[in-house]
Coordinates of C-alpha atoms and ligand atoms in Angstrom, one line a residue:
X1 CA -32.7 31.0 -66.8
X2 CA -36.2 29.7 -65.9
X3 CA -35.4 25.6 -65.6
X4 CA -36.7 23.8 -68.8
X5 CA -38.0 20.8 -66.3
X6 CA -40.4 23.4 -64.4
X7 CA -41.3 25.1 -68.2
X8 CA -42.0 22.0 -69.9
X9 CA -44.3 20.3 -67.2
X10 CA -47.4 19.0 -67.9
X11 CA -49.9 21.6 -66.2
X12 CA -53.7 21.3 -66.9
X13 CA -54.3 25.1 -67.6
X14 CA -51.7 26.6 -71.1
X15 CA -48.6 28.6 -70.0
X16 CA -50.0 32.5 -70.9
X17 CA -47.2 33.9 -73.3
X18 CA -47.7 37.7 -73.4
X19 CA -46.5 39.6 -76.5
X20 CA -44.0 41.9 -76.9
X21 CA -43.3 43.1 -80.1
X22 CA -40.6 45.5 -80.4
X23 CA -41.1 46.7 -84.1
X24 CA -42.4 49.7 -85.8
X25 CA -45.0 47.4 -88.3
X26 CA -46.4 44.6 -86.4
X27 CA -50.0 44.5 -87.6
X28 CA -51.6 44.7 -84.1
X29 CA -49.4 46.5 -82.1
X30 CA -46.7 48.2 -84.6
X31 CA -44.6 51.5 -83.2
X32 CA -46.3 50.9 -79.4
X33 CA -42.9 49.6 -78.3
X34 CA -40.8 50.6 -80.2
X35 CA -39.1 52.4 -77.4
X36 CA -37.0 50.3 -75.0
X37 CA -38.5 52.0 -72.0
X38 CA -41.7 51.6 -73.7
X39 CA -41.1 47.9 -74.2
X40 CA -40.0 47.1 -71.0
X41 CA -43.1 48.9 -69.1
X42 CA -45.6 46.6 -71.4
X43 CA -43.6 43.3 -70.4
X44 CA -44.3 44.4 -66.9
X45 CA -48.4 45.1 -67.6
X46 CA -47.7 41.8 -69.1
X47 CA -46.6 40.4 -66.2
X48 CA -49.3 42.0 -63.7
X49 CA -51.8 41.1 -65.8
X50 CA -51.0 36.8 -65.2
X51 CA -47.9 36.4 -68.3
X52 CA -45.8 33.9 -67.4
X53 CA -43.2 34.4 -70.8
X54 CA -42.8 37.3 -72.1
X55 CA -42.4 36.4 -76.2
X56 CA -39.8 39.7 -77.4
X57 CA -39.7 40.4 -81.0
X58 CA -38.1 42.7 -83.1
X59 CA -39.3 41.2 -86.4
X60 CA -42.9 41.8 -87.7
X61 CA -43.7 39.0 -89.6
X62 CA -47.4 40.4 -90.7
X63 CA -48.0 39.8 -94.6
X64 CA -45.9 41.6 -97.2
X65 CA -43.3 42.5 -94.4
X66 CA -39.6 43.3 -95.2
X67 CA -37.1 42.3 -92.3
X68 CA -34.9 44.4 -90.8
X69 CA -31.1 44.5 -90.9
X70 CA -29.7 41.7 -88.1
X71 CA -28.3 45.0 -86.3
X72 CA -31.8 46.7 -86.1
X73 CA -33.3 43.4 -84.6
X74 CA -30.6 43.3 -82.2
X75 CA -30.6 46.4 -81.2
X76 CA -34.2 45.9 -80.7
X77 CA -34.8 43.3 -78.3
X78 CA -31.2 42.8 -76.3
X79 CA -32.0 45.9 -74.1
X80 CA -35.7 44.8 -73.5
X81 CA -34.3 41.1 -72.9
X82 CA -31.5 41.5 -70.8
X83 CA -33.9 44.7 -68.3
X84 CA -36.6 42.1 -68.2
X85 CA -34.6 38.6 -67.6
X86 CA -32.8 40.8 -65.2
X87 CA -36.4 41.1 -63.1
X88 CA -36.7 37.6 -63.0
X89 CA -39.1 37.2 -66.0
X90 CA -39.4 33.9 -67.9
X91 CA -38.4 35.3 -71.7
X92 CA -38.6 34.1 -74.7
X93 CA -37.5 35.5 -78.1
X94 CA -38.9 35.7 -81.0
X95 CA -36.2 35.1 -83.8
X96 CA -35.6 33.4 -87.2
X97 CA -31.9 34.3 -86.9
X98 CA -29.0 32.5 -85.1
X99 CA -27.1 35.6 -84.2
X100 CA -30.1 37.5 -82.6
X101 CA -31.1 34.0 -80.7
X102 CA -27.4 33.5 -79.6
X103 CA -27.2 37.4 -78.0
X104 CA -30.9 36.5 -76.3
X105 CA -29.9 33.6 -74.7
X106 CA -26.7 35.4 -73.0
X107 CA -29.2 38.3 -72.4
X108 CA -31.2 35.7 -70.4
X109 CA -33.9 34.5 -73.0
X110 CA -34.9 31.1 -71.8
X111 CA -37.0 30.2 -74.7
X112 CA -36.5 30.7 -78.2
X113 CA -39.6 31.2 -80.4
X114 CA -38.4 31.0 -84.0
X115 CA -41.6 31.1 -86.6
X116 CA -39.4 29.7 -89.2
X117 CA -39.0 26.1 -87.6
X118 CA -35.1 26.4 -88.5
X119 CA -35.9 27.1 -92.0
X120 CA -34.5 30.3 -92.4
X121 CA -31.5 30.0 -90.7
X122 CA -30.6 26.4 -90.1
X123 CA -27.6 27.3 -87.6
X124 CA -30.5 28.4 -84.9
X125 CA -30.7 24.9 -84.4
X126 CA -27.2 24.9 -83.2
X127 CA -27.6 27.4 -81.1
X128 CA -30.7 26.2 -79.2
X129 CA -28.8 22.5 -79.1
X130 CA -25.5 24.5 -77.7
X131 CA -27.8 26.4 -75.1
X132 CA -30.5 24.0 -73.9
X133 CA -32.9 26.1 -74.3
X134 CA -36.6 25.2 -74.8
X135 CA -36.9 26.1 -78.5
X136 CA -40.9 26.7 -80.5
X137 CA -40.4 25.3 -83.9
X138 CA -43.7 26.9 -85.5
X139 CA -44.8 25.7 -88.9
X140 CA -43.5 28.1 -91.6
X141 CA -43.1 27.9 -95.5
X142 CA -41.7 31.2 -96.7
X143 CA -41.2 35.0 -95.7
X144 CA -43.7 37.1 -94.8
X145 CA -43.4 39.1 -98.2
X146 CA -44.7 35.9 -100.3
X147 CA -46.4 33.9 -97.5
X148 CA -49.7 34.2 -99.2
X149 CA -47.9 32.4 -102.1
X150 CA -48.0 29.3 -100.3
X151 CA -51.2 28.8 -99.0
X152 CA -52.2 25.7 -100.4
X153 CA -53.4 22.1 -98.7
X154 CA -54.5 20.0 -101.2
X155 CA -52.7 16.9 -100.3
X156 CA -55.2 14.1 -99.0
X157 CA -54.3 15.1 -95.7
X158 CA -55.8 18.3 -95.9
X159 CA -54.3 21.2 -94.1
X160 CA -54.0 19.4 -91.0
X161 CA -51.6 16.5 -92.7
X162 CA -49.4 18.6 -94.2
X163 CA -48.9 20.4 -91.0
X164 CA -48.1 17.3 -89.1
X165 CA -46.1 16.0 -92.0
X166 CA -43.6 19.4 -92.6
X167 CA -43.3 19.6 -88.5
X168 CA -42.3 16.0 -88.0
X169 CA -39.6 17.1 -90.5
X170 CA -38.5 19.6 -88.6
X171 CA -38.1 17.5 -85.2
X172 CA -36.0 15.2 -87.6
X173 CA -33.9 17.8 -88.4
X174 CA -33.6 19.4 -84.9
X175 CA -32.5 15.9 -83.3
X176 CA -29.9 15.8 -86.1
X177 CA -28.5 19.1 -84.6
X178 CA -28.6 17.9 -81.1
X179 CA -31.7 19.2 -79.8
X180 CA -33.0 17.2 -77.1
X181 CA -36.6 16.1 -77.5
X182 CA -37.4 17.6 -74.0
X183 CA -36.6 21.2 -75.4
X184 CA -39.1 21.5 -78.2
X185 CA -42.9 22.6 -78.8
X186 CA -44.5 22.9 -81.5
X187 CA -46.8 25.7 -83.1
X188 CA -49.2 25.2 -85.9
X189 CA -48.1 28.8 -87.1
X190 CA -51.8 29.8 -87.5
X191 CA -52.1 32.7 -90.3
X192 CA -48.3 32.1 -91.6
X193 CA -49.3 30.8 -95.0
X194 CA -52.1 29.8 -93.9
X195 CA -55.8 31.2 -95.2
X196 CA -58.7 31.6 -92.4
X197 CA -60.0 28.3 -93.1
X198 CA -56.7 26.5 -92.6
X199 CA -56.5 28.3 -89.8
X200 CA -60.1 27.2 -88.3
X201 CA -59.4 23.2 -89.0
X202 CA -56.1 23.5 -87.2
X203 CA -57.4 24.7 -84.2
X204 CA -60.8 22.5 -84.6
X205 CA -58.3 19.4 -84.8
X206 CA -55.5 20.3 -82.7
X207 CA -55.7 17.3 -81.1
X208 CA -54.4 15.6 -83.8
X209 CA -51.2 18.2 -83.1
X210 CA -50.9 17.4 -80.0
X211 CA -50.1 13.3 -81.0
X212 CA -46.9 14.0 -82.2
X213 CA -46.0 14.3 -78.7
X214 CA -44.9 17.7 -78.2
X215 CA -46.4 20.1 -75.9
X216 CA -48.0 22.6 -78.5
X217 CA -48.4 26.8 -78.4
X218 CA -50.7 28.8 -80.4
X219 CA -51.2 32.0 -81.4
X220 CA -54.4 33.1 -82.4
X221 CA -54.9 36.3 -81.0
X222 CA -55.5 39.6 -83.2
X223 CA -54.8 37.9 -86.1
X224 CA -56.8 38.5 -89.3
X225 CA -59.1 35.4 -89.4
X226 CA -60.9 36.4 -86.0
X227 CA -61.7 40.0 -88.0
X228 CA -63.2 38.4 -90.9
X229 CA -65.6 36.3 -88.7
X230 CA -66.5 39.3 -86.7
X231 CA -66.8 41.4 -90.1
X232 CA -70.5 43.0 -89.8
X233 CA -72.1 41.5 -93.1
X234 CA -70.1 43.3 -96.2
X235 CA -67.8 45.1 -93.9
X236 CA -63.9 45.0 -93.6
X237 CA -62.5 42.9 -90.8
X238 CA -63.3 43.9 -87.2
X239 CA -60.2 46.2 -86.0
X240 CA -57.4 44.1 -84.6
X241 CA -58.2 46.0 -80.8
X242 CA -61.2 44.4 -81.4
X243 CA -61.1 40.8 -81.3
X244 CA -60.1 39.9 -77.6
X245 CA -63.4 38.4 -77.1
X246 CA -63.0 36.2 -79.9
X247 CA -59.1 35.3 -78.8
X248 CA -60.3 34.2 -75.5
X249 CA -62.7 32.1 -76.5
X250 CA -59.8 30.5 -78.7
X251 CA -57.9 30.3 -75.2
X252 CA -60.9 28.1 -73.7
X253 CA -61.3 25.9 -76.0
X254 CA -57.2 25.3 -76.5
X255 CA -56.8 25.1 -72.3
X256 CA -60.1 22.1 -72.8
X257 CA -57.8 20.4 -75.6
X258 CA -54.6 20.9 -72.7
X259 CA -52.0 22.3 -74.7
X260 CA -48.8 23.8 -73.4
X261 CA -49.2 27.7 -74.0
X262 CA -51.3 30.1 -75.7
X263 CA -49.6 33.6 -76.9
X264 CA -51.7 36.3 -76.5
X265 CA -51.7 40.3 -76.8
X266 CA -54.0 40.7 -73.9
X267 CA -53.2 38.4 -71.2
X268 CA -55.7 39.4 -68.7
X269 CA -58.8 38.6 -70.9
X270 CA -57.2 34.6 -71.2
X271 CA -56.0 34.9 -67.6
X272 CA -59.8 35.7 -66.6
X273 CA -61.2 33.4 -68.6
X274 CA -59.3 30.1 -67.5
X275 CA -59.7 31.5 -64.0
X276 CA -63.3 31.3 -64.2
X277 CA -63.1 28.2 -66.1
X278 CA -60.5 26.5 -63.2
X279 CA -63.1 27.5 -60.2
X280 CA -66.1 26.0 -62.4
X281 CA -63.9 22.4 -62.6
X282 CA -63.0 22.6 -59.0
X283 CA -65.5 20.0 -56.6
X284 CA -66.6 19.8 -53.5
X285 CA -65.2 22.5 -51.7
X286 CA -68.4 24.6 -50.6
Ligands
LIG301 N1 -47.4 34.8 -84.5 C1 -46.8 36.0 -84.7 C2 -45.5 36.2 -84.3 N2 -44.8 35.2 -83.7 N3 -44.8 33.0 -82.8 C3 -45.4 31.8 -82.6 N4 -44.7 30.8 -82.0 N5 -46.7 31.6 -83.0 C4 -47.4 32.5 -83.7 O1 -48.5 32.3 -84.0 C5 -46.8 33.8 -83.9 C6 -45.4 34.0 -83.4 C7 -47.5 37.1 -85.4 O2 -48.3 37.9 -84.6 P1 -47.8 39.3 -84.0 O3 -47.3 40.1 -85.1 O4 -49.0 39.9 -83.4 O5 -46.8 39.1 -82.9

């Protein structure tokens, strides 16, 4: 298992978190890796292309979703984990379940990712304070199938404050389980009950994220609000294979604001773009 000290360092350029999502109905990338052998040859792109975790799902948590059985998940991931951890790559698991994180971690997971924050299956917390593990708590409110539901900031705090407020809850209650303070980060959980322009003033004020004093991931990329700003006028969104451009721009601006990790589909675009924008900051050496 990667060592949490090394994983959690301050670094000034995000940890790239490549995508791997092991489902037949993932909005961007549903049925693609489905396959173990499938799944396993894209962690390794991944990899090539600059991914430093590989984030393996086997849940699609895309609006209006209905989860699998516990069996399917595992049966998902665990092969993909274990071939992967095996070659030495940082993993990280994307779970809301306590059993599924539990078999990752013996597979060789060294992260879990769990969208729910410990919300839908309080015992993960356990788990993660059992393993050590670095743990992403992301912001969450309900299932995907009634997400939309719950879309609504009207506290004086505004989308951001609520954020902040509900996450601080959940480091209370991850502390109470035993989880050390040096194994969490948080995620805003952009587009999980969120609407586009939640999503915008979270990533505009992110720095107001980041002073809870937790190294912070995001994950922007493909998601729906970067289609409807590229939406030609009276169009449907831009097609999710289609919004790279706009993701990476995200990336910059999240690597200028310095927080821990951005997940991503396409990890070279990011990986290109903070390269450029590392040799740009460099001084003095011509
Ligand atoms: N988004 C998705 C899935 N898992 N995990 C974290 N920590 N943050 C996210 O924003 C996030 C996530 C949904 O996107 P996908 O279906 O393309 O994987």
């Amino acid at each position: 298992m990667a060592g949490l000290e090394d994983l959690l360092a301050p670094r000034a350029r995000p940890r790239l978190m490549g995508v791997v999502n092991v489902t037949p109905d993932s909005f961007s990338d549903g049925g693609r890796w489905l396959e173990p052998s499938a799944a396993i040859a894209h962690g390794r792109d991944l990899l090539a292309d600059g991914a430093e975790i590989l984030d393996i799902g086997g849940e699609s948590t895309r609006p209006g979703a209905t989860r699998p059985l516990v069996e399917e998940e595992l049966g998902r991931v665990i092969p993909v984990i274990t071939a992967l951890a095996a070659e030495g790559a940082v993993v990280s698991v994307d779970t809301m379940r306590a059993e599924v994180a539990e078999a990752a971690l013996a597979a060789g997971a060294a992260v879990v990712n769990d969208v729910s924050g410990g919300l839908a299956d309080p015992r993960i917390l356990e788990v993660v304070a059992a393993s050590g593990a670095a743990y992403v708590a992301m912001h969450w409110r309900a299932h995907a199938d009634h997400m939309r539901d719950f879309a609504v900031y009207d506290g004086p705090g505004g989308v951001v404050g609520a954020v902040c407020e509900e996450l601080s809850g959940r480091v209370g209650a991850m502390l109470a389980a035993g989880i050390g303070r040096e194994q969490i980060i948080l995620d805003p959980g952009l587009g999980f009950a969120k609407r586009a322009e939640h999503n915008w003033e979270l990533l505009r004020r992110i720095d107001a994220l980041a002073e809870l004093g937790f190294p912070l991931l995001v994950g922007a990329s493909r998601k729906s609000f970067l289609g409807r700003l590229l939406a030609a006028s009276g169009q449907p969104p831009r097609p999710v294979d289609q919004r790279e451009h706009a993701n990476t721009a995200i990336t910059l601006h999240l690597a200028r604001h310095g927080v821990w990790g951005v997940r991503v589909h396409d990890v070279r675009a990011s990986r290109d773009a903070l390269r450029v924008a590392e040799r740009l900051s460099e001084e003095g050496l011509e």
